[in-house]
Amino acid sequence: MEKKPVDKQDLHIKNPLDRIGRIFCLNKFIAIVILVLLVNSSFSQTAEVKINDAKQSFTTVTQGTVVKLNYVVTNIGTAPLLLKDFEVECSCTSAEFDDKPVLPGKSTTIVVKFDTKSAYERQDRVVYINCNTKDGYIKLRFKGNILKKKS
């Protein structure tokens, strides 16, 4: 009786250790994918904020007055709030805030300054604070009336 040559593929299928090795590699791969997804989601966390009075009014002032408005922003999310910079319509408006992270449950104050020397009559302005919220910014609005300075 002549022995048949052994097909290596048959051995591979019949060897239980190979099957265990493949299962282990598959589980290891799945674990790595899950770990990567968890790490990625932890670095891309967004903060959630509450602003007591996001729309403010300074009523009526005389032209040349610098109006200061305080906006209290509370981090109601689980990730630290990171205030980065601001965008305004013109150079007559600026925003000041602390660049330290606002921890969950804590508050910070954003001070918006509006120099009225070149503005007059009714004004309605928006300041965008760039940060790590879902939208990528906080919108602050103010309005008021400016009486033109008499020459």
PDB file of C-alpha atoms in Angstrom:
ATOM      1  CA  MET A   1       0.000   0.000   0.000  1.00  0.00           C
ATOM      2  CA  GLU A   2       1.356   3.304  -1.073  1.00  0.00           C
ATOM      3  CA  LYS A   3       1.202   6.344   1.228  1.00  0.00           C
ATOM      4  CA  LYS A   4      -0.483   9.390  -0.148  1.00  0.00           C
ATOM      5  CA  PRO A   5       1.476  12.587   0.095  1.00  0.00           C
ATOM      6  CA  VAL A   6       0.098  14.812   2.850  1.00  0.00           C
ATOM      7  CA  ASP A   7      -1.531  17.994   1.613  1.00  0.00           C
ATOM      8  CA  LYS A   8      -0.432  20.902   3.813  1.00  0.00           C
ATOM      9  CA  GLN A   9      -3.868  22.498   3.498  1.00  0.00           C
ATOM     10  CA  ASP A  10      -5.457  19.427   5.066  1.00  0.00           C
ATOM     11  CA  LEU A  11      -3.089  19.676   8.031  1.00  0.00           C
ATOM     12  CA  HIS A  12      -3.807  23.368   8.425  1.00  0.00           C
ATOM     13  CA  ILE A  13      -7.535  22.771   8.658  1.00  0.00           C
ATOM     14  CA  LYS A  14      -7.230  19.772  10.950  1.00  0.00           C
ATOM     15  CA  ASN A  15      -4.808  21.359  13.415  1.00  0.00           C
ATOM     16  CA  PRO A  16      -6.916  22.828  16.277  1.00  0.00           C
ATOM     17  CA  LEU A  17      -4.058  25.076  17.390  1.00  0.00           C
ATOM     18  CA  ASP A  18      -4.172  26.923  14.071  1.00  0.00           C
ATOM     19  CA  ARG A  19      -7.862  27.590  14.537  1.00  0.00           C
ATOM     20  CA  ILE A  20      -7.257  28.920  18.075  1.00  0.00           C
ATOM     21  CA  GLY A  21      -4.437  31.094  16.770  1.00  0.00           C
ATOM     22  CA  ARG A  22      -6.715  32.584  14.115  1.00  0.00           C
ATOM     23  CA  ILE A  23      -9.456  33.257  16.670  1.00  0.00           C
ATOM     24  CA  PHE A  24      -6.934  34.891  18.999  1.00  0.00           C
ATOM     25  CA  CYS A  25      -5.638  37.112  16.188  1.00  0.00           C
ATOM     26  CA  LEU A  26      -9.187  38.096  15.252  1.00  0.00           C
ATOM     27  CA  ASN A  27     -10.050  38.959  18.869  1.00  0.00           C
ATOM     28  CA  LYS A  28      -6.806  40.921  19.180  1.00  0.00           C
ATOM     29  CA  PHE A  29      -7.673  42.858  16.017  1.00  0.00           C
ATOM     30  CA  ILE A  30     -11.185  43.642  17.303  1.00  0.00           C
ATOM     31  CA  ALA A  31      -9.755  44.770  20.645  1.00  0.00           C
ATOM     32  CA  ILE A  32      -7.304  47.110  18.902  1.00  0.00           C
ATOM     33  CA  VAL A  33     -10.067  48.616  16.741  1.00  0.00           C
ATOM     34  CA  ILE A  34     -12.245  49.224  19.816  1.00  0.00           C
ATOM     35  CA  LEU A  35      -9.302  50.776  21.671  1.00  0.00           C
ATOM     36  CA  VAL A  36      -8.547  53.120  18.764  1.00  0.00           C
ATOM     37  CA  LEU A  37     -12.198  54.203  18.594  1.00  0.00           C
ATOM     38  CA  LEU A  38     -12.332  54.874  22.343  1.00  0.00           C
ATOM     39  CA  VAL A  39      -9.111  56.896  22.315  1.00  0.00           C
ATOM     40  CA  ASN A  40     -10.299  58.879  19.288  1.00  0.00           C
ATOM     41  CA  SER A  41     -13.640  59.682  20.891  1.00  0.00           C
ATOM     42  CA  SER A  42     -11.989  60.796  24.139  1.00  0.00           C
ATOM     43  CA  PHE A  43      -9.793  63.307  22.263  1.00  0.00           C
ATOM     44  CA  SER A  44     -12.684  64.670  20.238  1.00  0.00           C
ATOM     45  CA  GLN A  45     -14.970  65.365  23.186  1.00  0.00           C
ATOM     46  CA  THR A  46     -17.027  68.487  22.979  1.00  0.00           C
ATOM     47  CA  ALA A  47     -18.062  70.735  25.807  1.00  0.00           C
ATOM     48  CA  GLU A  48     -21.617  71.841  26.418  1.00  0.00           C
ATOM     49  CA  VAL A  49     -22.338  75.344  27.683  1.00  0.00           C
ATOM     50  CA  LYS A  50     -25.100  77.373  29.252  1.00  0.00           C
ATOM     51  CA  ILE A  51     -25.101  81.167  28.991  1.00  0.00           C
ATOM     52  CA  ASN A  52     -27.413  83.021  31.346  1.00  0.00           C
ATOM     53  CA  ASP A  53     -27.914  86.012  29.061  1.00  0.00           C
ATOM     54  CA  ALA A  54     -26.446  85.441  25.576  1.00  0.00           C
ATOM     55  CA  LYS A  55     -28.411  88.449  24.228  1.00  0.00           C
ATOM     56  CA  GLN A  56     -27.793  91.679  26.098  1.00  0.00           C
ATOM     57  CA  SER A  57     -28.813  95.286  25.661  1.00  0.00           C
ATOM     58  CA  PHE A  58     -26.862  98.375  26.688  1.00  0.00           C
ATOM     59  CA  THR A  59     -29.890 100.666  26.068  1.00  0.00           C
ATOM     60  CA  THR A  60     -28.737 104.181  25.056  1.00  0.00           C
ATOM     61  CA  VAL A  61     -25.240 105.670  25.358  1.00  0.00           C
ATOM     62  CA  THR A  62     -23.476 108.715  23.948  1.00  0.00           C
ATOM     63  CA  GLN A  63     -21.110 108.234  21.010  1.00  0.00           C
ATOM     64  CA  GLY A  64     -17.526 107.688  22.228  1.00  0.00           C
ATOM     65  CA  THR A  65     -18.527 105.519  25.193  1.00  0.00           C
ATOM     66  CA  VAL A  66     -16.859 102.134  25.628  1.00  0.00           C
ATOM     67  CA  VAL A  67     -19.593  99.654  26.557  1.00  0.00           C
ATOM     68  CA  LYS A  68     -18.574  96.605  28.614  1.00  0.00           C
ATOM     69  CA  LEU A  69     -20.838  93.579  28.697  1.00  0.00           C
ATOM     70  CA  ASN A  70     -20.229  90.503  30.876  1.00  0.00           C
ATOM     71  CA  TYR A  71     -21.374  87.076  29.713  1.00  0.00           C
ATOM     72  CA  VAL A  72     -21.214  84.253  32.271  1.00  0.00           C
ATOM     73  CA  VAL A  73     -20.600  80.925  30.535  1.00  0.00           C
ATOM     74  CA  THR A  74     -21.058  77.679  32.483  1.00  0.00           C
ATOM     75  CA  ASN A  75     -19.666  74.359  31.293  1.00  0.00           C
ATOM     76  CA  ILE A  76     -22.552  71.888  31.739  1.00  0.00           C
ATOM     77  CA  GLY A  77     -20.854  69.099  29.765  1.00  0.00           C
ATOM     78  CA  THR A  78     -18.386  66.407  30.749  1.00  0.00           C
ATOM     79  CA  ALA A  79     -15.360  67.691  28.806  1.00  0.00           C
ATOM     80  CA  PRO A  80     -13.344  70.829  29.669  1.00  0.00           C
ATOM     81  CA  LEU A  81     -14.411  73.931  27.720  1.00  0.00           C
ATOM     82  CA  LEU A  82     -11.568  75.436  25.689  1.00  0.00           C
ATOM     83  CA  LEU A  83     -12.068  79.053  24.603  1.00  0.00           C
ATOM     84  CA  LYS A  84      -9.705  79.702  21.691  1.00  0.00           C
ATOM     85  CA  ASP A  85     -10.270  83.083  20.043  1.00  0.00           C
ATOM     86  CA  PHE A  86     -13.085  85.326  18.813  1.00  0.00           C
ATOM     87  CA  GLU A  87     -14.553  86.729  15.617  1.00  0.00           C
ATOM     88  CA  VAL A  88     -16.326  90.096  15.326  1.00  0.00           C
ATOM     89  CA  GLU A  89     -17.754  92.231  12.544  1.00  0.00           C
ATOM     90  CA  CYS A  90     -15.458  95.198  13.112  1.00  0.00           C
ATOM     91  CA  SER A  91     -12.431  96.301  15.109  1.00  0.00           C
ATOM     92  CA  CYS A  92     -14.624  98.385  17.418  1.00  0.00           C
ATOM     93  CA  THR A  93     -15.627  95.180  19.257  1.00  0.00           C
ATOM     94  CA  SER A  94     -13.337  92.900  21.258  1.00  0.00           C
ATOM     95  CA  ALA A  95     -13.673  90.014  23.682  1.00  0.00           C
ATOM     96  CA  GLU A  96     -11.576  89.115  26.715  1.00  0.00           C
ATOM     97  CA  PHE A  97     -11.587  85.735  28.406  1.00  0.00           C
ATOM     98  CA  ASP A  98      -9.320  83.405  30.336  1.00  0.00           C
ATOM     99  CA  ASP A  99      -7.463  80.914  28.155  1.00  0.00           C
ATOM    100  CA  LYS A 100      -7.462  78.240  30.884  1.00  0.00           C
ATOM    101  CA  PRO A 101      -9.845  75.286  30.395  1.00  0.00           C
ATOM    102  CA  VAL A 102     -13.222  75.652  32.090  1.00  0.00           C
ATOM    103  CA  LEU A 103     -13.810  72.383  33.916  1.00  0.00           C
ATOM    104  CA  PRO A 104     -17.227  70.689  33.931  1.00  0.00           C
ATOM    105  CA  GLY A 105     -19.577  72.418  36.370  1.00  0.00           C
ATOM    106  CA  LYS A 106     -17.453  75.597  36.482  1.00  0.00           C
ATOM    107  CA  SER A 107     -18.082  79.036  34.986  1.00  0.00           C
ATOM    108  CA  THR A 108     -16.062  81.786  33.383  1.00  0.00           C
ATOM    109  CA  THR A 109     -16.839  85.361  32.351  1.00  0.00           C
ATOM    110  CA  ILE A 110     -16.357  86.679  28.835  1.00  0.00           C
ATOM    111  CA  VAL A 111     -16.080  90.471  28.719  1.00  0.00           C
ATOM    112  CA  VAL A 112     -17.142  92.062  25.430  1.00  0.00           C
ATOM    113  CA  LYS A 113     -16.067  95.671  24.835  1.00  0.00           C
ATOM    114  CA  PHE A 114     -17.728  97.844  22.230  1.00  0.00           C
ATOM    115  CA  ASP A 115     -16.121 101.206  21.416  1.00  0.00           C
ATOM    116  CA  THR A 116     -18.885 103.477  20.101  1.00  0.00           C
ATOM    117  CA  LYS A 117     -16.651 106.295  18.773  1.00  0.00           C
ATOM    118  CA  SER A 118     -17.394 105.417  15.121  1.00  0.00           C
ATOM    119  CA  ALA A 119     -20.929 104.044  15.563  1.00  0.00           C
ATOM    120  CA  TYR A 120     -24.268 105.779  15.925  1.00  0.00           C
ATOM    121  CA  GLU A 121     -27.998 105.053  16.068  1.00  0.00           C
ATOM    122  CA  ARG A 122     -29.260 101.509  16.584  1.00  0.00           C
ATOM    123  CA  GLN A 123     -26.570  98.809  16.814  1.00  0.00           C
ATOM    124  CA  ASP A 124     -27.025  95.026  16.822  1.00  0.00           C
ATOM    125  CA  ARG A 125     -23.748  93.080  16.991  1.00  0.00           C
ATOM    126  CA  VAL A 126     -22.658  89.444  17.266  1.00  0.00           C
ATOM    127  CA  VAL A 127     -19.448  88.037  18.730  1.00  0.00           C
ATOM    128  CA  TYR A 128     -18.426  84.440  18.015  1.00  0.00           C
ATOM    129  CA  ILE A 129     -16.152  82.779  20.565  1.00  0.00           C
ATOM    130  CA  ASN A 130     -14.380  79.836  18.915  1.00  0.00           C
ATOM    131  CA  CYS A 131     -14.293  76.840  21.230  1.00  0.00           C
ATOM    132  CA  ASN A 132     -14.770  73.074  21.472  1.00  0.00           C
ATOM    133  CA  THR A 133     -18.572  72.972  21.609  1.00  0.00           C
ATOM    134  CA  LYS A 134     -20.612  70.902  19.146  1.00  0.00           C
ATOM    135  CA  ASP A 135     -21.062  73.941  16.868  1.00  0.00           C
ATOM    136  CA  GLY A 136     -17.453  75.052  17.299  1.00  0.00           C
ATOM    137  CA  TYR A 137     -18.391  78.458  18.687  1.00  0.00           C
ATOM    138  CA  ILE A 138     -20.452  80.356  21.252  1.00  0.00           C
ATOM    139  CA  LYS A 139     -22.645  83.141  19.864  1.00  0.00           C
ATOM    140  CA  LEU A 140     -22.952  86.300  21.979  1.00  0.00           C
ATOM    141  CA  ARG A 141     -25.199  89.142  20.868  1.00  0.00           C
ATOM    142  CA  PHE A 142     -25.689  92.686  22.073  1.00  0.00           C
ATOM    143  CA  LYS A 143     -27.679  95.664  20.946  1.00  0.00           C
ATOM    144  CA  GLY A 144     -28.326  99.230  21.903  1.00  0.00           C
ATOM    145  CA  ASN A 145     -28.712 102.784  20.730  1.00  0.00           C
ATOM    146  CA  ILE A 146     -25.957 105.361  20.346  1.00  0.00           C
ATOM    147  CA  LEU A 147     -26.699 109.070  20.416  1.00  0.00           C
ATOM    148  CA  LYS A 148     -24.493 110.895  17.932  1.00  0.00           C
ATOM    149  CA  LYS A 149     -22.097 113.263  19.664  1.00  0.00           C
ATOM    150  CA  LYS A 150     -22.885 116.904  18.951  1.00  0.00           C
ATOM    151  CA  SER A 151     -20.033 118.791  17.330  1.00  0.00           C
TER     152      SER A 151
END
